[in-house]
mmCIF file of C-alpha atoms in Angstrom:
data_model
loop_
_atom_site.group_PDB
_atom_site.id
_atom_site.type_symbol
_atom_site.label_atom_id
_atom_site.label_comp_id
_atom_site.label_asym_id
_atom_site.label_seq_id
_atom_site.Cartn_x
_atom_site.Cartn_y
_atom_site.Cartn_z
ATOM 1 C CA MET A 262 -69.188 -23.881 3.123
ATOM 2 C CA ALA A 263 -72.324 -25.554 4.407
ATOM 3 C CA ASP A 264 -73.569 -25.218 7.970
ATOM 4 C CA PHE A 265 -71.900 -27.077 10.784
ATOM 5 C CA ASP A 266 -72.609 -27.687 14.456
ATOM 6 C CA GLN A 267 -69.120 -27.806 15.885
ATOM 7 C CA GLU A 268 -65.651 -26.705 14.869
ATOM 8 C CA LEU A 269 -62.219 -28.214 15.492
ATOM 9 C CA ASP A 270 -59.066 -26.293 14.671
ATOM 10 C CA ALA A 271 -56.257 -28.785 14.127
ATOM 11 C CA SER A 272 -53.949 -26.245 12.481
ATOM 12 C CA GLY A 273 -50.261 -26.911 13.106
ATOM 13 C CA LEU A 274 -50.898 -30.495 14.178
ATOM 14 C CA ASN A 275 -49.285 -33.358 12.324
ATOM 15 C CA CYS A 276 -50.321 -36.945 11.616
ATOM 16 C CA PRO A 277 -52.101 -38.640 13.331
ATOM 17 C CA LEU A 278 -53.312 -35.865 15.661
ATOM 18 C CA PRO A 279 -55.941 -34.237 13.377
ATOM 19 C CA ILE A 280 -57.668 -37.621 12.977
ATOM 20 C CA LEU A 281 -57.422 -38.458 16.685
ATOM 21 C CA ARG A 282 -58.783 -35.042 17.736
ATOM 22 C CA ALA A 283 -61.590 -35.323 15.186
ATOM 23 C CA LYS A 284 -62.539 -38.770 16.428
ATOM 24 C CA LYS A 285 -62.549 -37.540 20.029
ATOM 25 C CA THR A 286 -64.771 -34.590 19.143
ATOM 26 C CA LEU A 287 -67.155 -36.764 17.094
ATOM 27 C CA ASN A 288 -67.487 -39.116 20.072
ATOM 28 C CA GLN A 289 -69.059 -36.269 22.035
ATOM 29 C CA MET A 290 -71.470 -35.269 19.260
ATOM 30 C CA ASP A 291 -74.924 -36.604 18.453
ATOM 31 C CA SER A 292 -75.639 -38.619 15.327
ATOM 32 C CA GLY A 293 -76.389 -36.419 12.302
ATOM 33 C CA LYS A 294 -74.441 -33.425 13.638
ATOM 34 C CA VAL A 295 -71.725 -31.912 11.451
ATOM 35 C CA LEU A 296 -68.124 -31.232 12.464
ATOM 36 C CA HIS A 297 -65.985 -28.649 10.664
ATOM 37 C CA ILE A 298 -62.274 -29.480 10.885
ATOM 38 C CA ILE A 299 -59.504 -27.086 9.922
ATOM 39 C CA ALA A 300 -56.050 -28.561 9.327
ATOM 40 C CA THR A 301 -52.700 -27.576 7.842
ATOM 41 C CA ASP A 302 -51.257 -31.088 7.426
ATOM 42 C CA PRO A 303 -51.422 -31.880 3.670
ATOM 43 C CA GLY A 304 -51.644 -35.579 4.528
ATOM 44 C CA SER A 305 -54.964 -34.951 6.240
ATOM 45 C CA VAL A 306 -56.778 -34.760 2.877
ATOM 46 C CA LYS A 307 -56.267 -38.457 2.131
ATOM 47 C CA ASP A 308 -56.506 -39.328 5.807
ATOM 48 C CA PHE A 309 -59.967 -37.849 6.321
ATOM 49 C CA GLU A 310 -61.192 -39.627 3.161
ATOM 50 C CA ALA A 311 -59.911 -42.906 4.600
ATOM 51 C CA PHE A 312 -61.264 -42.105 8.058
ATOM 52 C CA SER A 313 -64.708 -41.457 6.607
ATOM 53 C CA LYS A 314 -64.705 -44.661 4.544
ATOM 54 C CA GLN A 315 -63.674 -46.811 7.482
ATOM 55 C CA THR A 316 -65.843 -45.292 10.199
ATOM 56 C CA GLY A 317 -68.983 -44.543 8.189
ATOM 57 C CA ASN A 318 -68.974 -40.875 9.210
ATOM 58 C CA GLU A 319 -69.764 -39.089 5.959
ATOM 59 C CA LEU A 320 -67.197 -36.669 4.519
ATOM 60 C CA MET A 321 -69.559 -34.036 3.141
ATOM 61 C CA GLU A 322 -66.939 -31.594 1.956
ATOM 62 C CA SER A 323 -63.181 -31.388 1.591
ATOM 63 C CA LYS A 324 -61.456 -28.304 0.251
ATOM 64 C CA GLU A 325 -58.374 -26.129 0.438
ATOM 65 C CA GLU A 326 -58.815 -22.466 1.162
ATOM 66 C CA GLY A 327 -56.256 -19.853 2.154
ATOM 67 C CA GLY A 328 -53.523 -22.438 2.641
ATOM 68 C CA LYS A 329 -55.649 -24.494 5.017
ATOM 69 C CA PHE A 330 -57.675 -27.642 4.574
ATOM 70 C CA HIS A 331 -61.340 -27.711 5.542
ATOM 71 C CA PHE A 332 -63.437 -30.805 6.115
ATOM 72 C CA LEU A 333 -67.092 -31.291 6.952
ATOM 73 C CA ILE A 334 -67.865 -34.619 8.551
ATOM 74 C CA LYS A 335 -71.327 -35.787 9.499
ATOM 75 C CA LYS A 336 -71.455 -38.056 12.516
ATOM 76 C CA ALA A 337 -72.983 -41.437 11.629
ATOM 77 C CA MET B 97 -66.037 -62.110 20.428
ATOM 78 C CA SER B 98 -66.600 -58.682 18.860
ATOM 79 C CA ASP B 99 -66.730 -58.256 15.100
ATOM 80 C CA ALA B 100 -64.408 -55.225 15.166
ATOM 81 C CA LYS B 101 -61.246 -55.498 13.106
ATOM 82 C CA LYS B 102 -58.159 -56.322 15.131
ATOM 83 C CA LEU B 103 -54.605 -54.988 15.041
ATOM 84 C CA ALA B 104 -51.791 -56.779 16.866
ATOM 85 C CA ILE B 105 -48.402 -55.070 17.231
ATOM 86 C CA ILE B 106 -45.139 -56.314 18.698
ATOM 87 C CA ALA B 107 -42.975 -53.390 19.842
ATOM 88 C CA THR B 108 -39.337 -54.391 20.239
ATOM 89 C CA LYS B 109 -37.386 -51.147 20.055
ATOM 90 C CA GLY B 110 -36.636 -48.633 22.795
ATOM 91 C CA SER B 111 -35.446 -45.494 21.025
ATOM 92 C CA LEU B 112 -37.305 -42.215 20.568
ATOM 93 C CA ASP B 113 -37.686 -42.577 16.798
ATOM 94 C CA TRP B 114 -38.865 -46.198 16.955
ATOM 95 C CA ALA B 115 -41.303 -45.413 19.746
ATOM 96 C CA TYR B 116 -43.507 -43.599 17.224
ATOM 97 C CA PRO B 117 -44.737 -46.325 14.841
ATOM 98 C CA PRO B 118 -46.450 -48.528 17.460
ATOM 99 C CA PHE B 119 -48.204 -45.641 19.225
ATOM 100 C CA ILE B 120 -49.170 -43.785 16.017
ATOM 101 C CA LEU B 121 -50.592 -46.905 14.406
ATOM 102 C CA ALA B 122 -52.342 -48.145 17.544
ATOM 103 C CA SER B 123 -54.019 -44.813 18.321
ATOM 104 C CA THR B 124 -55.094 -44.327 14.704
ATOM 105 C CA ALA B 125 -56.402 -47.881 14.430
ATOM 106 C CA SER B 126 -58.484 -47.301 17.548
ATOM 107 C CA ALA B 127 -59.934 -44.129 16.045
ATOM 108 C CA LEU B 128 -60.927 -46.228 13.030
ATOM 109 C CA GLY B 129 -62.674 -48.749 15.244
ATOM 110 C CA TYR B 130 -59.990 -51.438 15.505
ATOM 111 C CA GLU B 131 -59.538 -53.445 18.662
ATOM 112 C CA THR B 132 -55.817 -53.069 19.300
ATOM 113 C CA GLN B 133 -53.119 -54.726 21.377
ATOM 114 C CA ILE B 134 -49.433 -53.889 21.646
ATOM 115 C CA PHE B 135 -47.090 -56.536 23.012
ATOM 116 C CA PHE B 136 -43.925 -54.894 24.369
ATOM 117 C CA THR B 137 -40.842 -57.079 24.469
ATOM 118 C CA PHE B 138 -37.107 -56.581 24.965
ATOM 119 C CA TYR B 139 -36.149 -52.894 24.441
ATOM 120 C CA GLY B 140 -39.753 -52.068 23.626
ATOM 121 C CA LEU B 141 -40.452 -52.278 27.356
ATOM 122 C CA GLN B 142 -38.748 -48.870 27.732
ATOM 123 C CA LEU B 143 -41.858 -47.378 26.115
ATOM 124 C CA LEU B 144 -43.938 -48.367 29.142
ATOM 125 C CA ARG B 145 -41.966 -46.422 31.743
ATOM 126 C CA LYS B 146 -43.777 -43.656 33.620
ATOM 127 C CA GLN B 147 -40.673 -41.513 33.201
ATOM 128 C CA LEU B 148 -39.627 -41.921 29.588
ATOM 129 C CA SER B 149 -35.979 -41.277 28.807
ATOM 130 C CA LEU B 150 -35.996 -42.212 25.131
ATOM 131 C CA GLU B 151 -33.182 -41.019 22.905
ATOM 132 C CA VAL B 152 -32.191 -41.129 19.242
ATOM 133 C CA THR B 153 -28.709 -42.022 18.137
ATOM 134 C CA PRO B 154 -26.912 -41.144 14.899
ATOM 135 C CA LEU B 155 -24.645 -44.160 15.516
ATOM 136 C CA GLY B 156 -25.042 -46.927 12.993
ATOM 137 C CA ASN B 157 -27.852 -45.016 11.338
ATOM 138 C CA PRO B 158 -26.740 -43.749 7.915
ATOM 139 C CA GLY B 159 -30.322 -42.839 7.034
ATOM 140 C CA MET B 160 -30.663 -40.253 9.795
ATOM 141 C CA PRO B 161 -30.824 -36.714 8.414
ATOM 142 C CA MET B 162 -28.216 -34.693 10.295
ATOM 143 C CA PRO B 163 -28.697 -31.016 11.100
ATOM 144 C CA MET B 164 -26.471 -28.442 9.408
ATOM 145 C CA ALA B 165 -25.297 -31.044 6.850
ATOM 146 C CA MET B 166 -23.137 -32.512 9.613
ATOM 147 C CA ASP B 167 -23.026 -35.835 7.795
ATOM 148 C CA LYS B 168 -21.088 -34.176 4.954
ATOM 149 C CA TRP B 169 -18.088 -33.074 6.990
ATOM 150 C CA PHE B 170 -18.446 -34.968 10.250
ATOM 151 C CA PRO B 171 -16.567 -38.268 10.495
ATOM 152 C CA VAL B 172 -18.868 -41.067 11.625
ATOM 153 C CA LEU B 173 -16.543 -41.781 14.535
ATOM 154 C CA LEU B 174 -17.222 -38.360 16.066
ATOM 155 C CA THR B 175 -20.907 -39.167 16.406
ATOM 156 C CA ALA B 176 -19.767 -41.504 19.189
ATOM 157 C CA LEU B 177 -18.491 -38.547 21.252
ATOM 158 C CA PRO B 178 -19.985 -38.099 24.730
ATOM 159 C CA GLY B 179 -22.966 -35.787 24.615
ATOM 160 C CA MET B 180 -23.629 -36.352 20.940
ATOM 161 C CA GLN B 181 -26.628 -38.604 21.578
ATOM 162 C CA SER B 182 -28.314 -36.212 23.996
ATOM 163 C CA MET B 183 -27.660 -33.347 21.609
ATOM 164 C CA MET B 184 -29.273 -35.228 18.711
ATOM 165 C CA THR B 185 -32.187 -36.183 20.972
ATOM 166 C CA ALA B 186 -32.755 -32.582 22.032
ATOM 167 C CA MET B 187 -32.647 -31.421 18.408
ATOM 168 C CA MET B 188 -35.061 -34.152 17.322
ATOM 169 C CA LYS B 189 -37.519 -33.302 20.109
ATOM 170 C CA LYS B 190 -37.416 -29.620 19.198
ATOM 171 C CA LYS B 191 -37.999 -30.399 15.521
ATOM 172 C CA MET B 192 -40.942 -32.615 16.387
ATOM 173 C CA LYS B 193 -42.476 -29.924 18.563
ATOM 174 C CA ASP B 194 -41.993 -27.280 15.851
ATOM 175 C CA LYS B 195 -43.684 -29.502 13.266
ATOM 176 C CA GLY B 196 -46.683 -30.310 15.442
ATOM 177 C CA VAL B 197 -45.732 -33.955 15.929
ATOM 178 C CA ALA B 198 -47.190 -35.369 19.132
ATOM 179 C CA SER B 199 -44.925 -36.415 21.985
ATOM 180 C CA ILE B 200 -44.695 -40.110 22.832
ATOM 181 C CA GLU B 201 -46.337 -39.361 26.182
ATOM 182 C CA GLU B 202 -49.330 -37.792 24.417
ATOM 183 C CA LEU B 203 -49.727 -40.620 21.890
ATOM 184 C CA ARG B 204 -49.409 -43.213 24.629
ATOM 185 C CA GLU B 205 -52.088 -41.459 26.657
ATOM 186 C CA LEU B 206 -54.367 -41.345 23.611
ATOM 187 C CA CYS B 207 -53.821 -45.079 23.172
ATOM 188 C CA GLN B 208 -54.807 -45.707 26.775
ATOM 189 C CA GLU B 209 -57.883 -43.493 26.481
ATOM 190 C CA ALA B 210 -58.881 -45.490 23.397
ATOM 191 C CA GLU B 211 -58.489 -48.712 25.376
ATOM 192 C CA VAL B 212 -55.542 -50.047 23.430
ATOM 193 C CA LYS B 213 -54.353 -53.017 25.447
ATOM 194 C CA LEU B 214 -50.704 -52.655 26.484
ATOM 195 C CA ILE B 215 -49.041 -55.945 27.330
ATOM 196 C CA ALA B 216 -45.555 -56.338 28.792
ATOM 197 C CA CYS B 217 -43.584 -59.468 28.044
ATOM 198 C CA GLN B 218 -43.207 -61.106 31.462
ATOM 199 C CA MET B 219 -40.080 -62.985 30.419
ATOM 200 C CA THR B 220 -38.187 -59.820 29.416
ATOM 201 C CA VAL B 221 -39.328 -57.993 32.559
ATOM 202 C CA ASP B 222 -37.733 -60.810 34.582
ATOM 203 C CA LEU B 223 -34.685 -61.044 32.329
ATOM 204 C CA PHE B 224 -33.793 -57.359 32.717
ATOM 205 C CA ASP B 225 -34.910 -57.201 36.369
ATOM 206 C CA MET B 226 -37.290 -54.386 35.485
ATOM 207 C CA ASN B 227 -39.532 -53.005 38.190
ATOM 208 C CA PRO B 228 -43.236 -53.016 37.188
ATOM 209 C CA ALA B 229 -43.756 -50.127 39.635
ATOM 210 C CA GLU B 230 -41.847 -47.979 37.140
ATOM 211 C CA PHE B 231 -44.355 -48.789 34.389
ATOM 212 C CA ILE B 232 -47.537 -46.820 33.715
ATOM 213 C CA ASP B 233 -50.806 -48.099 35.201
ATOM 214 C CA GLY B 234 -52.983 -50.422 33.180
ATOM 215 C CA VAL B 235 -50.200 -52.571 31.742
ATOM 216 C CA GLU B 236 -50.897 -56.298 31.635
ATOM 217 C CA TYR B 237 -48.222 -58.983 31.887
ATOM 218 C CA ALA B 238 -48.252 -62.047 29.664
ATOM 219 C CA GLY B 239 -46.241 -64.321 27.415
ATOM 220 C CA ALA B 240 -46.049 -65.517 23.834
ATOM 221 C CA ALA B 241 -49.078 -67.819 24.039
ATOM 222 C CA ALA B 242 -51.278 -64.930 25.205
ATOM 223 C CA PHE B 243 -50.027 -62.850 22.281
ATOM 224 C CA PHE B 244 -51.066 -65.531 19.799
ATOM 225 C CA GLU B 245 -54.518 -65.788 21.291
ATOM 226 C CA PHE B 246 -55.161 -62.231 20.118
ATOM 227 C CA ALA B 247 -52.810 -62.110 17.105
ATOM 228 C CA GLY B 248 -54.241 -65.326 15.673
ATOM 229 C CA ASP B 249 -57.587 -63.598 15.277
ATOM 230 C CA SER B 250 -56.139 -60.282 14.116
ATOM 231 C CA ASP B 251 -56.631 -58.714 10.687
ATOM 232 C CA ILE B 252 -53.267 -56.967 10.795
ATOM 233 C CA CYS B 253 -50.180 -58.069 12.694
ATOM 234 C CA LEU B 254 -47.041 -55.929 12.801
ATOM 235 C CA TYR B 255 -43.575 -56.524 14.180
ATOM 236 C CA ILE B 256 -41.872 -53.223 14.919
#
């Protein structure tokens, strides 16, 4: 997994909390910085794709590893 | 006028289960950059109380999954027994907590943080003699015409 600047563990949280927490964290980050999000909600895979498309924050990576979902999002 | 997309919601229901759609959709829309308003009318006004006492009821709700396959051997009439509603509510709240589903209080707070505009229907407040002091801070009071001013320009309009 590529480098990231900040990490958010949203494990155990269900829709829409992973997205809302991610948005809140991104709000406090500078443009160009990368957020690593860990989630267990299977719905979050599609949701982070949609979040990225609609907000312009680039989804650099999305993968499943060890039963958890990992996302890298670059703040626009 | 801003060029952000707009979501207008009318929230009409005052039970625990139906409290979720308006707050989930409004908070998510805000995270996606939507300007969002929720217009609370009739039983939906219960969602604005500082002290929420929302419940779910199995009554008249054949789609509600019952714990322990109760629906298989439990006559519908017995779901009207005293205490049944609070029992179902307690079970539902526990299940939600176990599954990492946010509480209504939390979602509502997230909506307020994201500047979702919460509007109470003035007519229903008067009709039910509700006390605005029992509502959370930041609620605005308006009528149908005010709703259309925003909804008429909205990209998505939902009646829940």
